[in-house]
Short mmCIF file of C-alpha atoms in Angstrom, two decimals:
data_model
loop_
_atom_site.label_atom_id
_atom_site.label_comp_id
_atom_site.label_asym_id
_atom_site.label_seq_id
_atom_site.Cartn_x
_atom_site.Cartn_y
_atom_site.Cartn_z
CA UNK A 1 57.63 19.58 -21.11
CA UNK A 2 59.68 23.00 -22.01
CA UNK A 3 58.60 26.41 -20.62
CA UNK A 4 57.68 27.25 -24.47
CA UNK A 5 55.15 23.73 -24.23
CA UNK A 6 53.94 24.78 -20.64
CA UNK A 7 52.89 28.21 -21.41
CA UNK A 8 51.37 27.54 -24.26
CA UNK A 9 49.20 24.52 -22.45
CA UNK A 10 48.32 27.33 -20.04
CA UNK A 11 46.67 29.39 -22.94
CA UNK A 12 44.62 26.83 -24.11
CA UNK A 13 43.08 25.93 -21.13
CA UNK A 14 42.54 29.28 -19.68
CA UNK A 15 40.77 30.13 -23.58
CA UNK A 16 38.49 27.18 -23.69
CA UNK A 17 37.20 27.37 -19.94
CA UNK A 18 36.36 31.33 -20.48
CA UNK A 19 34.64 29.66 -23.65
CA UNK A 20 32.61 27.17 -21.71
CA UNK A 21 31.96 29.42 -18.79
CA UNK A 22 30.91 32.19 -21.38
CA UNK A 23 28.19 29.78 -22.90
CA UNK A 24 26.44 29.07 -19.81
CA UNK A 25 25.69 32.81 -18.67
CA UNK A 26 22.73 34.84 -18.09
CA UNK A 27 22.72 38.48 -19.59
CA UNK A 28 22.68 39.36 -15.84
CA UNK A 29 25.40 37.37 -14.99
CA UNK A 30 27.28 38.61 -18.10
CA UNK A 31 26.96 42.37 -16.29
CA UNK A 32 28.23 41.30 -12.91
CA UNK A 33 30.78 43.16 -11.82
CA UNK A 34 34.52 41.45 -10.87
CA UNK A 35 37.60 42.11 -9.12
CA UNK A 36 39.15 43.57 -12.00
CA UNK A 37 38.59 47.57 -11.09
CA UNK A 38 36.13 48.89 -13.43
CA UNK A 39 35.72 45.60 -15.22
CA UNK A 40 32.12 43.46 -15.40
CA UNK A 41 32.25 40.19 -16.60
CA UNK A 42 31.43 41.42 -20.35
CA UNK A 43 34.35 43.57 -20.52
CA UNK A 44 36.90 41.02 -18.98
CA UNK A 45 35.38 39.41 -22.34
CA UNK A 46 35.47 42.18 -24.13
CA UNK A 47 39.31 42.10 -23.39
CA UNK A 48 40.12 38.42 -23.72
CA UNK A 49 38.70 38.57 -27.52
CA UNK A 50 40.65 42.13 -28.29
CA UNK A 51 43.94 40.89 -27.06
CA UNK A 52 43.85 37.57 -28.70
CA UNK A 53 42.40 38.63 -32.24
CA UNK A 54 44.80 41.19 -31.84
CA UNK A 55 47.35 38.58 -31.20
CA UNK A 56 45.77 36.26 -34.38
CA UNK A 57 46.63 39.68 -36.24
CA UNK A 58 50.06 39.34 -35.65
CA UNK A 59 50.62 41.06 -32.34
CA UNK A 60 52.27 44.25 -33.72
CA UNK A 61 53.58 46.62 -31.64
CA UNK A 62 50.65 49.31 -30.82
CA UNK A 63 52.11 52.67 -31.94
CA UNK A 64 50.21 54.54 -28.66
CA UNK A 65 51.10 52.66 -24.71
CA UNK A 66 49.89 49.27 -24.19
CA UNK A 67 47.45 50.10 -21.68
CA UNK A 68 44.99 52.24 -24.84
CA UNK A 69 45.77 49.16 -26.89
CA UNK A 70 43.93 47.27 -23.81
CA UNK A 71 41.19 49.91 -23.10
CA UNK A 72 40.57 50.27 -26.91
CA UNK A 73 39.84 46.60 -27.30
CA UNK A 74 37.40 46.63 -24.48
CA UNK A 75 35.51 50.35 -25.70
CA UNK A 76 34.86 48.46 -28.71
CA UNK A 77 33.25 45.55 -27.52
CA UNK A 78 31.07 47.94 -25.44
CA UNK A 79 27.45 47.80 -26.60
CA UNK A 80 27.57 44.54 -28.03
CA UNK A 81 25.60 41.83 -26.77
CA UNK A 82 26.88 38.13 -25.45
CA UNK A 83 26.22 36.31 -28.17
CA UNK A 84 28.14 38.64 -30.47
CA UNK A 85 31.07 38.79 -28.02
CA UNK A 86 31.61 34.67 -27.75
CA UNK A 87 30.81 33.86 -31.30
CA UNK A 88 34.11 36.13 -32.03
CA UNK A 89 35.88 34.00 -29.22
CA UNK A 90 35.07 30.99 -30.49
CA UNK A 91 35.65 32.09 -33.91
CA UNK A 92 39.91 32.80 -32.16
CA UNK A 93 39.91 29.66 -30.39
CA UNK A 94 40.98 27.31 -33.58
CA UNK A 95 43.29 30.11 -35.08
CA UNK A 96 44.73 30.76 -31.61
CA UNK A 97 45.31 27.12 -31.63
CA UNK A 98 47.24 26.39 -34.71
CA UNK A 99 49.16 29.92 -33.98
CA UNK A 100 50.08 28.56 -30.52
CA UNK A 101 51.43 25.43 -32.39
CA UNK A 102 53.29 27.56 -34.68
CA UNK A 103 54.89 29.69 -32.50
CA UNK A 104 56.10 26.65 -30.68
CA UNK A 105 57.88 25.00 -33.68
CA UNK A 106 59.70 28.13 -34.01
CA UNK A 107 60.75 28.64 -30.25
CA UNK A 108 63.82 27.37 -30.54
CA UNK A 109 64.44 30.02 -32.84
CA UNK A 110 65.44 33.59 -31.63
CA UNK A 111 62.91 34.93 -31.58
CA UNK A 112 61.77 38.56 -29.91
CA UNK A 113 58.37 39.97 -29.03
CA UNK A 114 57.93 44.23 -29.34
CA UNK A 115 56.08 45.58 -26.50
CA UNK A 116 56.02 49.23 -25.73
CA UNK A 117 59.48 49.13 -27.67
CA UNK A 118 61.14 46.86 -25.47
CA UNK A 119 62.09 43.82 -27.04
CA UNK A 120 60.87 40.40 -25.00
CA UNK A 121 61.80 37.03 -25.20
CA UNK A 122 59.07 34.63 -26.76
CA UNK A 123 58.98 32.56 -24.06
CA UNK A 124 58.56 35.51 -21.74
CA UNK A 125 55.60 36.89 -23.50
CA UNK A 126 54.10 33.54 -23.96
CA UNK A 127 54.10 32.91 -19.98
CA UNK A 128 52.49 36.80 -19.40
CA UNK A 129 49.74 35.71 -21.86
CA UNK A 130 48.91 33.16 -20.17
CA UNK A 131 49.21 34.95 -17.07
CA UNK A 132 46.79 37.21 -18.28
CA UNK A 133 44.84 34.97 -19.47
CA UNK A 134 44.64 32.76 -15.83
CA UNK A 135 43.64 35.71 -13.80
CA UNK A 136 41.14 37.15 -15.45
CA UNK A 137 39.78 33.55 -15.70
CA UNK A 138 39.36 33.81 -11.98
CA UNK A 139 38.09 37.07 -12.27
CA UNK A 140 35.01 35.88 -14.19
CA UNK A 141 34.68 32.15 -11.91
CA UNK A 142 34.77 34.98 -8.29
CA UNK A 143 32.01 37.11 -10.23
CA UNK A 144 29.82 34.56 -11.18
CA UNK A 145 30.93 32.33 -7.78
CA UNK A 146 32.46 29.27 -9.74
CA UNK A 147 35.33 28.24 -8.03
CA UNK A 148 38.19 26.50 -10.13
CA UNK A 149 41.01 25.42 -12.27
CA UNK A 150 42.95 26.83 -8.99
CA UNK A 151 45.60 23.99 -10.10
CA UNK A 152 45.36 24.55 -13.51
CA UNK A 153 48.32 24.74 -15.92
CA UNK A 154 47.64 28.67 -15.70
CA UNK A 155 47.82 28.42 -12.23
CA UNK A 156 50.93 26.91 -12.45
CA UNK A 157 51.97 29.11 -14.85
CA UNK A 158 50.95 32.19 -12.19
CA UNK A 159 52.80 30.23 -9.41
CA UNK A 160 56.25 30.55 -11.25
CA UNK A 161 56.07 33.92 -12.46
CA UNK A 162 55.26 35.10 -9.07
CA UNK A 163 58.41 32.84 -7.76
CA UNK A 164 60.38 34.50 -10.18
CA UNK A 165 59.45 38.17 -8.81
CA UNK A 166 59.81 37.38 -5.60
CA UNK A 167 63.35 38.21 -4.67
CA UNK A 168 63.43 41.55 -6.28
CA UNK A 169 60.17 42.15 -4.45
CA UNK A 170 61.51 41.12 -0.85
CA UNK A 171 64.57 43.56 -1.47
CA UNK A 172 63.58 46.17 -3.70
CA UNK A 173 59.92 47.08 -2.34
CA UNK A 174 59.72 45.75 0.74
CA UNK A 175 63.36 46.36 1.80
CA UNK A 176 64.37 43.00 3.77
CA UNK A 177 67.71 43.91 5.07
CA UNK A 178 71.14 41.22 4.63
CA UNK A 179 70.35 38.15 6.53
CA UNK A 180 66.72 38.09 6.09
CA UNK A 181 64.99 34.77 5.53
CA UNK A 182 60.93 35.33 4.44
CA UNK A 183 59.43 32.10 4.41
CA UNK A 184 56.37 30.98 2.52
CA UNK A 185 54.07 28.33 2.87
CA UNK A 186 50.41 28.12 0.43
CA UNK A 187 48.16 25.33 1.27
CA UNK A 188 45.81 24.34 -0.84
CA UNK A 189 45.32 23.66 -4.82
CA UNK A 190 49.22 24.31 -5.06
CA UNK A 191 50.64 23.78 -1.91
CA UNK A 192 54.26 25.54 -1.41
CA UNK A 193 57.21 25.99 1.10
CA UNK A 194 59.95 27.76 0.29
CA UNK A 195 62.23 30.99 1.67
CA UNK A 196 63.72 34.14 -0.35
CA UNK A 197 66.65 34.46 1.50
CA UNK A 198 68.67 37.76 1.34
CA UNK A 199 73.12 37.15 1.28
CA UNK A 200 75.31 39.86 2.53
CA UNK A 201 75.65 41.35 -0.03
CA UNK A 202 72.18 42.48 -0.46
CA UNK A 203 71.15 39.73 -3.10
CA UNK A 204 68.15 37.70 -2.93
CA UNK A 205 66.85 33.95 -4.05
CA UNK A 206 64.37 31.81 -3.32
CA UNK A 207 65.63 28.29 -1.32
CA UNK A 208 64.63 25.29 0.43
CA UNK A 209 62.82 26.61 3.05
CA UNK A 210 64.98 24.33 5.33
CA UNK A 211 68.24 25.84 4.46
CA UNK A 212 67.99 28.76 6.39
CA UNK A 213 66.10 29.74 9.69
CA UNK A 214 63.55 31.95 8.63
CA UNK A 215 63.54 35.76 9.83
CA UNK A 216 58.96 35.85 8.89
CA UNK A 217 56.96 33.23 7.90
CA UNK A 218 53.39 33.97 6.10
CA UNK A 219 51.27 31.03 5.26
CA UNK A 220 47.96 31.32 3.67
CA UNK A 221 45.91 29.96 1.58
CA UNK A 222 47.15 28.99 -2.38
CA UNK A 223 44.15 31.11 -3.68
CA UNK A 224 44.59 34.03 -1.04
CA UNK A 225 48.25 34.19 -1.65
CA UNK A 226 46.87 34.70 -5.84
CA UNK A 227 44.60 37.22 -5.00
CA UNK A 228 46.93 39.13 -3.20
CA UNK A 229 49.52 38.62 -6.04
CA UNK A 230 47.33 39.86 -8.62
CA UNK A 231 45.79 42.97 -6.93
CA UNK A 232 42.65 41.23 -6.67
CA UNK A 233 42.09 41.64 -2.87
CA UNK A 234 44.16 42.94 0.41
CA UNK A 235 46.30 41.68 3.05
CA UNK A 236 43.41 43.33 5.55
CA UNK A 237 40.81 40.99 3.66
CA UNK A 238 42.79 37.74 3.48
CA UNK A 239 43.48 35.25 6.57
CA UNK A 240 47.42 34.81 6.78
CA UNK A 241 49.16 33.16 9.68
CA UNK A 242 52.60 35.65 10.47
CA UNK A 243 55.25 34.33 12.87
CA UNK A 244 58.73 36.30 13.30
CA UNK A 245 59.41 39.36 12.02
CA UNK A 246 55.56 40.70 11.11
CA UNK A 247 56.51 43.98 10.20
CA UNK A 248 58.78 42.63 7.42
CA UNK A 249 56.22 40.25 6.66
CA UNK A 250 53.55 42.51 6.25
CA UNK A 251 55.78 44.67 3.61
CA UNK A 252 56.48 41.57 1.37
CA UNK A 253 52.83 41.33 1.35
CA UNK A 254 51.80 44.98 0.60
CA UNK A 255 54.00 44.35 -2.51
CA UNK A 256 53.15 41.40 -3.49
CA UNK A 257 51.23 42.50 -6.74
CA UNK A 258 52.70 41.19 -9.95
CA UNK A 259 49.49 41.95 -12.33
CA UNK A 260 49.80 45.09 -14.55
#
């Protein structure tokens, strides 16, 4: 399965679980609050339907920054009631489908996505949809206390991305000198093991984790290492096992935020 077919799998699912999870609330639990700061369960809704009919639309580049194109979309969902807000989902979820289907005969294609004028590979925006899409998934299961989908295809889709940022995050933010080895290990849904090893000259990659001997070592939990990498909790609120260099540690997971 490509990247394009992966992604795109991701969407889907995430989509038609906030559908079924949707139809089974109560108005209270539709006004719970989540994770998301500022967000209750109807406006993580109210989102979710803005972005993708805004997507269905055509996805144009918003002429003001992306972040009033997000907080638009959930202002004017404000005020209406559940039933209104997941009749319009499911009304996205077939023409969603057939544009995900779409999009994916064309992939090979180049094309380019406009964000905040900065031009994005498809495949790129495809995976931070579903990214998107994933976490605030799990925003709405923590709210309502519905644990799942932890192993999901947008899990896995989350897992990568946050692989991907890892290096620059080591080096960059939290400043792992040459020679540094930061081991990882999740256990859980999506267990893990792996090290982001920084060369001499500065440069960092992620590698077997037996390759080199590791400098830290966190393990924690698959859905505690998410929360942490979508700014939905703390290190000071999640259980994490440190051995070596803590300090370092510690840093890599201050940063470890990814989300928006």
């Amino acid at each position: 399965m490509s990247a394009h077919d992966r992604a795109a799998a991701a969407c889907r699912h995430s989509l038609h679980a906030l559908a079924k999870i949707g139809d089974q609330l109560t108005d209270g639990q539709w006004a719970a609050p989540t994770d998301c700061p500022g967000w209750s369960v109807a406006d993580v809704y109210a989102h979710v339907v803005s972005l993708e009919q805004w997507m269905a639309d055509g996805g144009m580049p918003p002429d003001s920054p992306p972040q009033q194109l997000i907080d638009a979309g959930v202002e004017q969902w404000r005020g209406a009631t559940r039933g209104e807000v997941l009749a319009a989902l499911h009304e996205l979820l077939p023409v969603r489908e057939r544009q995900l289907t779409d999009e994916l005969r064309a992939a090979d294609a180049p094309g380019w996505w406009v964000w905040a004028n900065t031009a994005v590979p498809f495949a790129v925006q495809l995976s931070a949809r579903a990214f998107d899409l994933w976490v605030h998934e799990q925003d709405v299961r923590r709210a309502l206390r519905r644990p799942g989908n932890l192993g999901s295809p947008g899990a896995q889709n989350a897992r990568d991305l946050v692989l991907q940022a890892l290096p620059r995050i080591v080096v960059k933010k939290a400043g792992a000198p040459p020679g540094a080895a930061v081991r990882f290990t999740t256990l859980g849904e999506l267990p893990q093991d792996f090290t982001v090893y920084v060369d001499e000259h500065g440069r960092a990659s992620v590698v077997p984790s037996d390759s080199h001997r590791s400098t830290a070592h966190a393990t924690l939990s698959w859905e505690a290492y998410t929360l942490l990498a979508t700014g939905r909790s703390t290190r000071d609120r999640q259980q994490v096992w440190l051995t070596g260099d803590v300090a370092l540690a510690e840093s890599v997971l201050d940063h470890l935020n990814i989300a928006p």
